[in-house]
Amino acid sequence: MPRIAIIGAGITGVTSAHALNKLGFDVTVYDRQRYPAMETSYANGGQLSASNAEVWNSVSTIMKGLRWLGRHDAPLLLNPRPGWHKYSWLAQFIGQIRNYRQNTIETTRLAIEARQHLYAMAEEEGIDFDLERRGILHIYHDAASFDTARRANALLRQGGLERYEVTAEEARRIEPALQTACHAGFYTPSDATGDIHKFTSGLARACQRRGVRFVQDADITAIAHEGGAYRLDLAAGALPARQESADAVVICAGAASRQFARQLGDSLNIYPVKGYSISVHLDDEASRAAAPCVSLLDEAAKIVTSRLGDRFRVAGTAEFNGFNLDIRAERVQPLVDWTRRHFPGVRTARVVPWCGLRPMTPNMMPRVGPGKRPGVFYNTGHGHLGWTLSAATAQMLAASVQAGMGRA
């Protein structure tokens, strides 16, 4: 039975472990945190959103970024400090504008497929993750941005997504808690929301019951190919450094995947794009009544929301600032201000801020499949759609490993 080492216990690593275990592989998952889903899979926006599958490679994104330069509270923030990785990534990002249409359509199809896999996993393993299948409502505050969205919507529909225009009045009927004015919106009834941390943790426990081994507090310092197997050098917390081996390695390490790819002879251009969220605890009945249940995306502010039981998750921003996990007050405050402005009945006395690093490739498409060397595979680079796409890319990864390890 081939031994598979998965590096990373976030959403992509755990869904990959589940898929590979079901095919009969002997799977071990390694992660540098003490528990699964403690980094980028901890407190994201919560949206399972095929409606947000539009890739960012467009002239309009570049123009918005230029207009926002110098604004500390801008939805997209670029630290101008020189850095080869950052600026080479941005150059490749611009070069991918030519593939905007096909990548948006492909991402939409993948997101639609992923839903069914994720729901099936949750049902099979009995995972409660605050799932809300009420759809996602995108709101626009002016005619120009809504007309631009119509062009993107045509691509989403080509990808098979049911998404339709709504007036401002219809938007308020879909989500009565939304009282502030808007020009119009798009509603995607098939989209959903859920708590990524609860899902990933629950699926990890299910994997353990199935025989998957999890090695936590394990920092992989090196990977080498020796005698037909892969040697993993581990620095495991307070334990002595040690080595373990596997017949194949699957890289699901998020923004850290680039460094592992280099050790394995592959070029993988992933940049860590920081995103923020706040979890507003709805501690009183008035706040619970005032918070929306339908997930929202405010196009102008680039803010998304999810109702996760007695919490209201508000997330947004994209910050190009390297491997920086500082939670900055001027980046969190716009999320709090947006909540107070649009939902004044929600008390913001207990707000928990968080940030995570989205692993983004220049073309905004995940890297799934084999590397150059036999026994090396990748399932990483999902950007802002890891929660949305991971259940489908796990199946793709499992099929690739099955074929590559001679188990087809």
Coordinates of C-alpha atoms in Angstrom, one line a residue:
M1 CA 0.0 0.0 0.0
P2 CA 1.7 3.2 -1.1
R3 CA 2.5 5.7 1.7
I4 CA 1.4 9.3 0.9
A5 CA 2.7 12.3 2.8
I6 CA 0.5 15.4 2.6
I7 CA 2.1 18.6 3.7
G8 CA -0.5 20.9 5.1
A9 CA -3.6 20.3 7.2
G10 CA -5.8 23.2 5.9
I11 CA -8.9 22.7 3.8
T12 CA -7.0 21.4 0.7
G13 CA -4.8 19.0 2.7
V14 CA -7.6 17.5 4.7
T15 CA -10.0 17.1 1.7
S16 CA -7.1 15.5 -0.2
A17 CA -6.4 13.1 2.7
H18 CA -10.1 12.1 2.7
A19 CA -10.2 11.5 -1.0
L20 CA -6.9 9.5 -1.0
N21 CA -7.9 7.4 2.0
K22 CA -11.1 6.4 0.2
L23 CA -9.0 5.1 -2.6
G24 CA -7.1 2.9 -0.2
F25 CA -3.8 4.8 0.2
D26 CA -1.9 5.0 3.5
V27 CA -2.0 8.7 4.2
T28 CA -0.1 10.8 6.8
V29 CA -0.8 14.6 7.0
Y30 CA 1.9 16.9 8.4
D31 CA 1.3 20.4 9.6
R32 CA 3.4 22.9 11.6
Q33 CA 0.4 24.0 13.8
R34 CA -0.9 22.0 16.8
Y35 CA -4.3 21.5 15.2
P36 CA -5.7 21.3 11.7
A37 CA -7.1 24.4 10.0
M38 CA -5.3 27.0 12.1
E39 CA -3.9 29.2 9.4
T40 CA -5.7 30.4 6.2
S41 CA -8.5 27.8 6.8
Y42 CA -9.4 29.4 10.2
A43 CA -11.6 32.4 9.8
N44 CA -12.2 33.3 6.1
G45 CA -15.3 35.0 4.7
G46 CA -17.2 31.7 4.8
Q47 CA -18.7 31.9 1.2
L48 CA -19.0 28.8 -0.9
S49 CA -19.3 31.1 -3.9
A50 CA -19.3 30.1 -7.5
S51 CA -20.7 33.6 -8.0
N52 CA -17.3 34.9 -7.0
A53 CA -15.4 32.8 -9.5
E54 CA -14.4 35.7 -11.7
V55 CA -10.6 35.8 -11.8
W56 CA -8.9 39.1 -11.0
N57 CA -6.8 39.3 -14.1
S58 CA -8.5 42.3 -15.8
V59 CA -7.6 45.9 -16.7
S60 CA -10.3 47.2 -14.3
T61 CA -8.6 45.5 -11.4
I62 CA -5.3 47.1 -12.4
M63 CA -7.0 50.5 -12.6
K64 CA -8.7 50.2 -9.3
G65 CA -5.4 49.2 -7.7
L66 CA -3.7 52.3 -9.1
R67 CA -6.5 54.5 -7.8
W68 CA -6.1 53.0 -4.4
L69 CA -2.4 53.6 -4.1
G70 CA -1.6 55.5 -0.9
R71 CA -4.9 54.7 0.8
H72 CA -4.2 52.7 4.0
D73 CA -7.9 51.6 4.1
A74 CA -8.1 50.6 0.4
P75 CA -9.7 47.2 -0.4
L76 CA -6.5 46.4 -2.3
L77 CA -3.3 47.5 -0.8
L78 CA 0.2 47.1 -2.3
N79 CA 3.3 47.7 -0.2
P80 CA 5.5 49.5 -2.8
R81 CA 8.7 48.3 -1.2
P82 CA 10.9 46.5 -3.8
G83 CA 10.8 42.8 -3.9
W84 CA 11.6 40.4 -6.8
H85 CA 8.9 37.8 -5.9
K86 CA 6.2 40.4 -5.6
Y87 CA 6.9 42.3 -8.8
S88 CA 7.7 39.2 -10.9
W89 CA 4.3 37.8 -9.7
L90 CA 2.5 41.0 -10.6
A91 CA 4.1 41.0 -14.1
Q92 CA 2.9 37.5 -14.7
F93 CA -0.5 38.4 -13.3
I94 CA -0.8 41.2 -15.9
G95 CA 0.3 38.8 -18.6
Q96 CA -2.6 36.5 -17.7
I97 CA -5.2 39.2 -18.6
R98 CA -5.5 37.5 -22.0
N99 CA -6.8 34.3 -20.3
Y100 CA -9.4 36.2 -18.2
R101 CA -12.5 34.8 -20.0
Q102 CA -11.5 31.1 -20.2
N103 CA -10.1 31.0 -16.6
T104 CA -13.3 32.6 -15.2
I105 CA -15.5 30.1 -17.0
E106 CA -13.3 27.2 -15.9
T107 CA -13.3 28.3 -12.3
T108 CA -17.1 28.7 -12.3
R109 CA -17.5 25.1 -13.5
L110 CA -15.1 23.8 -10.9
A111 CA -16.9 25.7 -8.2
I112 CA -20.3 24.3 -9.1
E113 CA -18.8 20.8 -9.1
A114 CA -17.1 21.3 -5.8
R115 CA -20.4 22.0 -3.9
Q116 CA -21.7 18.4 -4.4
H117 CA -18.5 16.9 -3.3
L118 CA -18.4 19.0 -0.2
Y119 CA -22.0 18.4 0.7
A120 CA -21.4 14.6 0.2
M121 CA -18.4 14.7 2.5
A122 CA -20.3 16.5 5.2
E123 CA -23.3 14.2 5.0
E124 CA -21.2 11.0 4.9
E125 CA -19.1 12.1 7.9
G126 CA -21.8 13.9 9.9
I127 CA -20.1 17.3 10.0
D128 CA -21.9 20.3 11.4
F129 CA -20.3 23.5 10.1
D130 CA -23.1 26.2 10.3
L131 CA -24.1 25.6 6.7
E132 CA -26.5 28.1 5.3
R133 CA -27.9 27.4 1.8
R134 CA -29.6 30.7 1.3
G135 CA -27.6 31.9 -1.7
I136 CA -25.4 34.9 -2.1
L137 CA -26.5 38.4 -3.0
H138 CA -24.1 40.8 -4.7
I139 CA -25.0 44.5 -4.3
Y140 CA -23.9 47.4 -6.5
H141 CA -24.2 51.1 -5.6
D142 CA -24.1 52.7 -9.1
A143 CA -25.1 51.9 -12.6
A144 CA -21.5 51.8 -14.0
S145 CA -20.3 49.1 -11.6
F146 CA -23.5 47.1 -12.3
D147 CA -23.1 47.3 -16.0
T148 CA -19.5 46.0 -15.6
A149 CA -20.8 43.2 -13.5
R150 CA -23.2 42.2 -16.3
R151 CA -20.3 41.4 -18.5
A152 CA -18.7 39.2 -15.9
N153 CA -22.1 37.6 -15.2
A154 CA -22.3 36.5 -18.8
L155 CA -19.1 34.4 -18.2
L156 CA -20.4 32.9 -15.0
R157 CA -23.6 31.9 -16.8
Q158 CA -21.4 30.3 -19.6
G159 CA -19.8 28.3 -16.8
G160 CA -23.3 27.0 -15.9
L161 CA -24.2 29.2 -13.0
E162 CA -27.8 30.2 -12.3
R163 CA -27.5 33.9 -11.3
Y164 CA -29.9 36.6 -12.1
E165 CA -30.4 40.4 -11.8
V166 CA -32.5 41.9 -9.0
T167 CA -33.7 45.4 -8.4
A168 CA -32.9 47.3 -5.1
E169 CA -36.4 46.4 -3.9
E170 CA -36.0 42.7 -4.7
A171 CA -32.6 42.7 -3.0
R172 CA -34.3 44.0 0.2
R173 CA -36.9 41.3 -0.1
I174 CA -34.2 38.6 -0.4
E175 CA -32.5 40.0 2.7
P176 CA -34.9 42.2 4.8
A177 CA -32.0 43.1 7.1
L178 CA -30.4 45.1 4.3
Q179 CA -31.9 48.6 4.7
T180 CA -29.2 50.8 3.1
A181 CA -29.8 51.9 -0.5
C182 CA -28.2 50.1 -3.4
H183 CA -28.6 50.5 -7.2
A184 CA -29.2 46.8 -8.0
G185 CA -27.8 43.4 -7.5
F186 CA -27.2 39.8 -8.6
Y187 CA -28.6 36.8 -6.7
T188 CA -27.2 33.3 -6.8
P189 CA -29.6 31.0 -5.0
S190 CA -27.4 27.9 -5.3
D191 CA -24.4 29.4 -3.4
A192 CA -24.0 28.8 0.3
T193 CA -21.9 29.7 3.4
G194 CA -20.3 27.8 6.2
D195 CA -17.6 27.8 8.8
I196 CA -14.4 26.5 7.1
H197 CA -12.7 25.8 10.4
K198 CA -15.5 23.7 11.7
F199 CA -15.7 21.7 8.5
T200 CA -12.0 21.1 8.2
S201 CA -11.6 20.1 11.8
G202 CA -14.6 17.8 11.6
L203 CA -13.3 16.2 8.4
A204 CA -9.9 15.8 10.0
R205 CA -11.5 13.9 12.8
A206 CA -13.3 11.7 10.3
C207 CA -10.1 11.0 8.5
Q208 CA -8.5 9.9 11.7
R209 CA -11.3 7.5 12.4
R210 CA -10.7 6.1 8.9
G211 CA -7.0 5.5 9.7
V212 CA -5.4 8.7 8.4
R213 CA -2.4 9.7 10.6
F214 CA -2.0 13.4 11.5
V215 CA 1.4 14.6 12.7
Q216 CA 0.9 18.1 14.1
D217 CA 3.5 20.6 15.5
A218 CA 5.7 19.2 12.7
D219 CA 7.7 21.8 10.8
I220 CA 9.0 20.1 7.6
T221 CA 12.5 21.6 7.3
A222 CA 13.6 19.6 4.2
I223 CA 12.3 17.0 1.7
A224 CA 14.7 14.8 -0.3
H225 CA 14.4 11.8 -2.6
E226 CA 16.4 8.8 -1.4
G227 CA 16.4 5.2 -2.6
G228 CA 13.0 5.5 -4.3
A229 CA 11.3 7.2 -1.4
Y230 CA 10.9 10.7 0.0
R231 CA 12.6 11.6 3.2
L232 CA 11.0 14.3 5.3
D233 CA 13.1 16.1 8.0
L234 CA 10.8 17.1 10.8
A235 CA 11.4 19.7 13.6
A236 CA 8.5 18.7 15.8
G237 CA 8.0 21.2 18.6
A238 CA 9.6 20.1 21.9
L239 CA 10.3 16.6 20.5
P240 CA 13.8 15.8 19.0
A241 CA 14.2 16.3 15.3
R242 CA 13.5 13.2 13.3
Q243 CA 13.0 11.8 9.8
E244 CA 10.0 10.0 8.2
S245 CA 9.6 8.6 4.7
A246 CA 6.8 8.2 2.1
D247 CA 6.4 6.8 -1.4
A248 CA 4.9 10.1 -2.6
V249 CA 4.5 13.7 -1.4
V250 CA 1.4 15.9 -1.9
I251 CA 2.0 19.6 -1.4
C252 CA -1.0 21.4 0.1
A253 CA 0.9 24.0 2.1
G254 CA -0.8 27.2 1.0
A255 CA 1.5 30.1 0.6
A256 CA 4.4 28.0 1.8
S257 CA 4.0 25.6 -1.1
R258 CA 6.5 27.6 -3.2
Q259 CA 9.4 26.8 -0.9
F260 CA 8.6 23.1 -1.0
A261 CA 8.2 23.1 -4.7
R262 CA 11.8 24.5 -5.1
Q263 CA 13.1 21.6 -3.0
L264 CA 11.3 19.2 -5.3
G265 CA 12.6 20.7 -8.5
D266 CA 9.4 22.5 -9.5
S267 CA 8.7 26.2 -10.2
L268 CA 5.5 27.3 -8.4
N269 CA 4.8 31.0 -8.3
I270 CA 2.5 31.5 -5.4
Y271 CA 2.3 34.9 -3.6
P272 CA 0.8 35.3 -0.1
V273 CA -2.1 37.9 -0.4
K274 CA -3.3 38.8 3.0
G275 CA -7.0 39.0 3.8
Y276 CA -8.8 40.2 6.9
S277 CA -12.0 39.2 8.6
I278 CA -13.9 40.1 11.8
S279 CA -16.3 37.8 13.6
V280 CA -19.0 39.8 15.3
H281 CA -20.5 37.9 18.2
L282 CA -24.3 38.3 18.2
D283 CA -24.7 38.2 22.0
D284 CA -28.2 39.6 22.2
E285 CA -31.5 39.0 20.5
A286 CA -31.6 42.4 18.9
S287 CA -28.2 41.8 17.2
R288 CA -29.2 38.4 16.0
A289 CA -32.4 39.9 14.5
A290 CA -30.5 42.8 12.8
A291 CA -27.8 40.7 11.2
P292 CA -28.4 39.3 7.7
C293 CA -28.8 35.6 7.1
V294 CA -28.3 35.8 3.3
S295 CA -24.6 36.1 2.4
L296 CA -23.7 39.4 0.9
L297 CA -20.9 40.8 -1.3
D298 CA -20.6 44.6 -1.5
E299 CA -18.8 45.2 -4.8
A300 CA -17.7 48.7 -4.0
A301 CA -16.1 47.9 -0.6
K302 CA -15.0 44.4 -1.7
I303 CA -16.5 43.0 1.5
V304 CA -18.3 39.7 1.9
T305 CA -20.4 38.5 4.8
S306 CA -21.6 35.2 6.2
R307 CA -24.0 34.2 9.0
L308 CA -22.3 31.5 11.1
G309 CA -24.8 30.6 13.8
D310 CA -24.5 33.3 16.5
R311 CA -21.6 35.0 14.7
F312 CA -21.6 37.5 11.8
R313 CA -18.4 37.1 9.7
V314 CA -17.3 40.1 7.7
A315 CA -14.3 39.8 5.5
G316 CA -12.4 41.6 2.7
T317 CA -9.3 43.4 1.6
A318 CA -6.3 42.1 -0.4
E319 CA -2.9 43.1 0.8
F320 CA 0.4 42.5 -1.1
N321 CA 2.8 42.6 1.8
G322 CA 4.8 39.4 1.8
F323 CA 4.6 36.8 4.6
N324 CA 3.2 39.4 7.0
L325 CA 0.5 38.4 9.5
D326 CA 0.3 41.6 11.5
I327 CA -3.3 42.5 12.2
R328 CA -3.4 46.2 11.5
A329 CA -6.1 48.4 13.1
E330 CA -6.5 50.6 9.9
R331 CA -7.3 47.4 7.9
V332 CA -9.7 46.0 10.4
Q333 CA -11.6 49.3 11.1
P334 CA -13.2 49.5 7.6
L335 CA -14.8 46.1 8.2
V336 CA -16.2 47.3 11.6
D337 CA -17.4 50.6 10.0
W338 CA -19.1 48.8 7.2
T339 CA -21.0 46.6 9.6
R340 CA -22.1 49.6 11.7
R341 CA -23.2 51.6 8.6
H342 CA -25.2 48.9 6.9
F343 CA -26.5 47.0 10.0
P344 CA -26.7 49.6 12.8
G345 CA -28.8 47.2 15.0
V346 CA -25.8 44.8 15.3
R347 CA -23.8 45.5 18.4
T348 CA -20.0 45.5 17.7
A349 CA -19.0 45.3 21.4
R350 CA -17.4 41.9 20.8
V351 CA -15.4 41.7 17.6
V352 CA -12.6 39.2 16.9
P353 CA -10.2 40.2 14.1
W354 CA -8.2 37.8 12.1
C355 CA -6.0 37.7 9.0
G356 CA -4.7 34.9 6.7
L357 CA -2.5 34.6 3.7
R358 CA -4.3 33.5 0.5
P359 CA -2.0 31.4 -1.7
M360 CA -2.4 33.0 -5.2
T361 CA -1.0 32.0 -8.5
P362 CA -0.6 34.7 -11.2
N363 CA -3.5 33.3 -13.3
M364 CA -5.7 32.8 -10.2
M365 CA -6.0 29.0 -11.0
P366 CA -5.1 26.3 -8.5
R367 CA -2.1 24.0 -9.3
V368 CA -3.4 20.4 -9.1
G369 CA -1.6 17.4 -10.4
P370 CA 1.9 15.9 -10.7
G371 CA 5.3 17.6 -10.5
K372 CA 8.4 16.9 -12.5
R373 CA 9.6 14.1 -10.3
P374 CA 7.8 10.8 -9.9
G375 CA 5.7 10.7 -6.7
V376 CA 5.4 14.5 -6.3
F377 CA 1.9 16.1 -6.5
Y378 CA 0.3 19.4 -5.9
N379 CA -3.1 20.7 -4.7
T380 CA -2.5 24.3 -3.8
G381 CA -2.7 27.9 -5.1
H382 CA -6.5 28.3 -4.7
G383 CA -6.3 32.0 -3.8
H384 CA -9.5 33.5 -2.5
L385 CA -11.5 30.4 -3.4
G386 CA -9.9 27.6 -1.4
W387 CA -13.1 27.0 0.6
T388 CA -15.1 27.0 -2.6
L389 CA -12.9 24.8 -4.8
S390 CA -11.1 22.4 -2.5
A391 CA -13.7 19.6 -2.5
A392 CA -13.4 19.3 -6.3
T393 CA -9.6 19.7 -6.5
A394 CA -9.3 17.0 -3.9
Q395 CA -11.0 14.6 -6.3
M396 CA -8.7 15.7 -9.1
L397 CA -5.7 15.3 -7.0
A398 CA -6.7 11.8 -5.9
A399 CA -7.2 10.7 -9.5
S400 CA -3.8 12.1 -10.4
V401 CA -2.1 10.2 -7.5
Q402 CA -4.0 7.0 -8.4
A403 CA -2.8 7.3 -12.0
G404 CA 0.8 8.3 -11.1
M405 CA 1.3 5.6 -8.4
G406 CA 0.1 2.8 -10.8
R407 CA -3.2 2.2 -9.0
A408 CA -5.5 3.1 -11.9

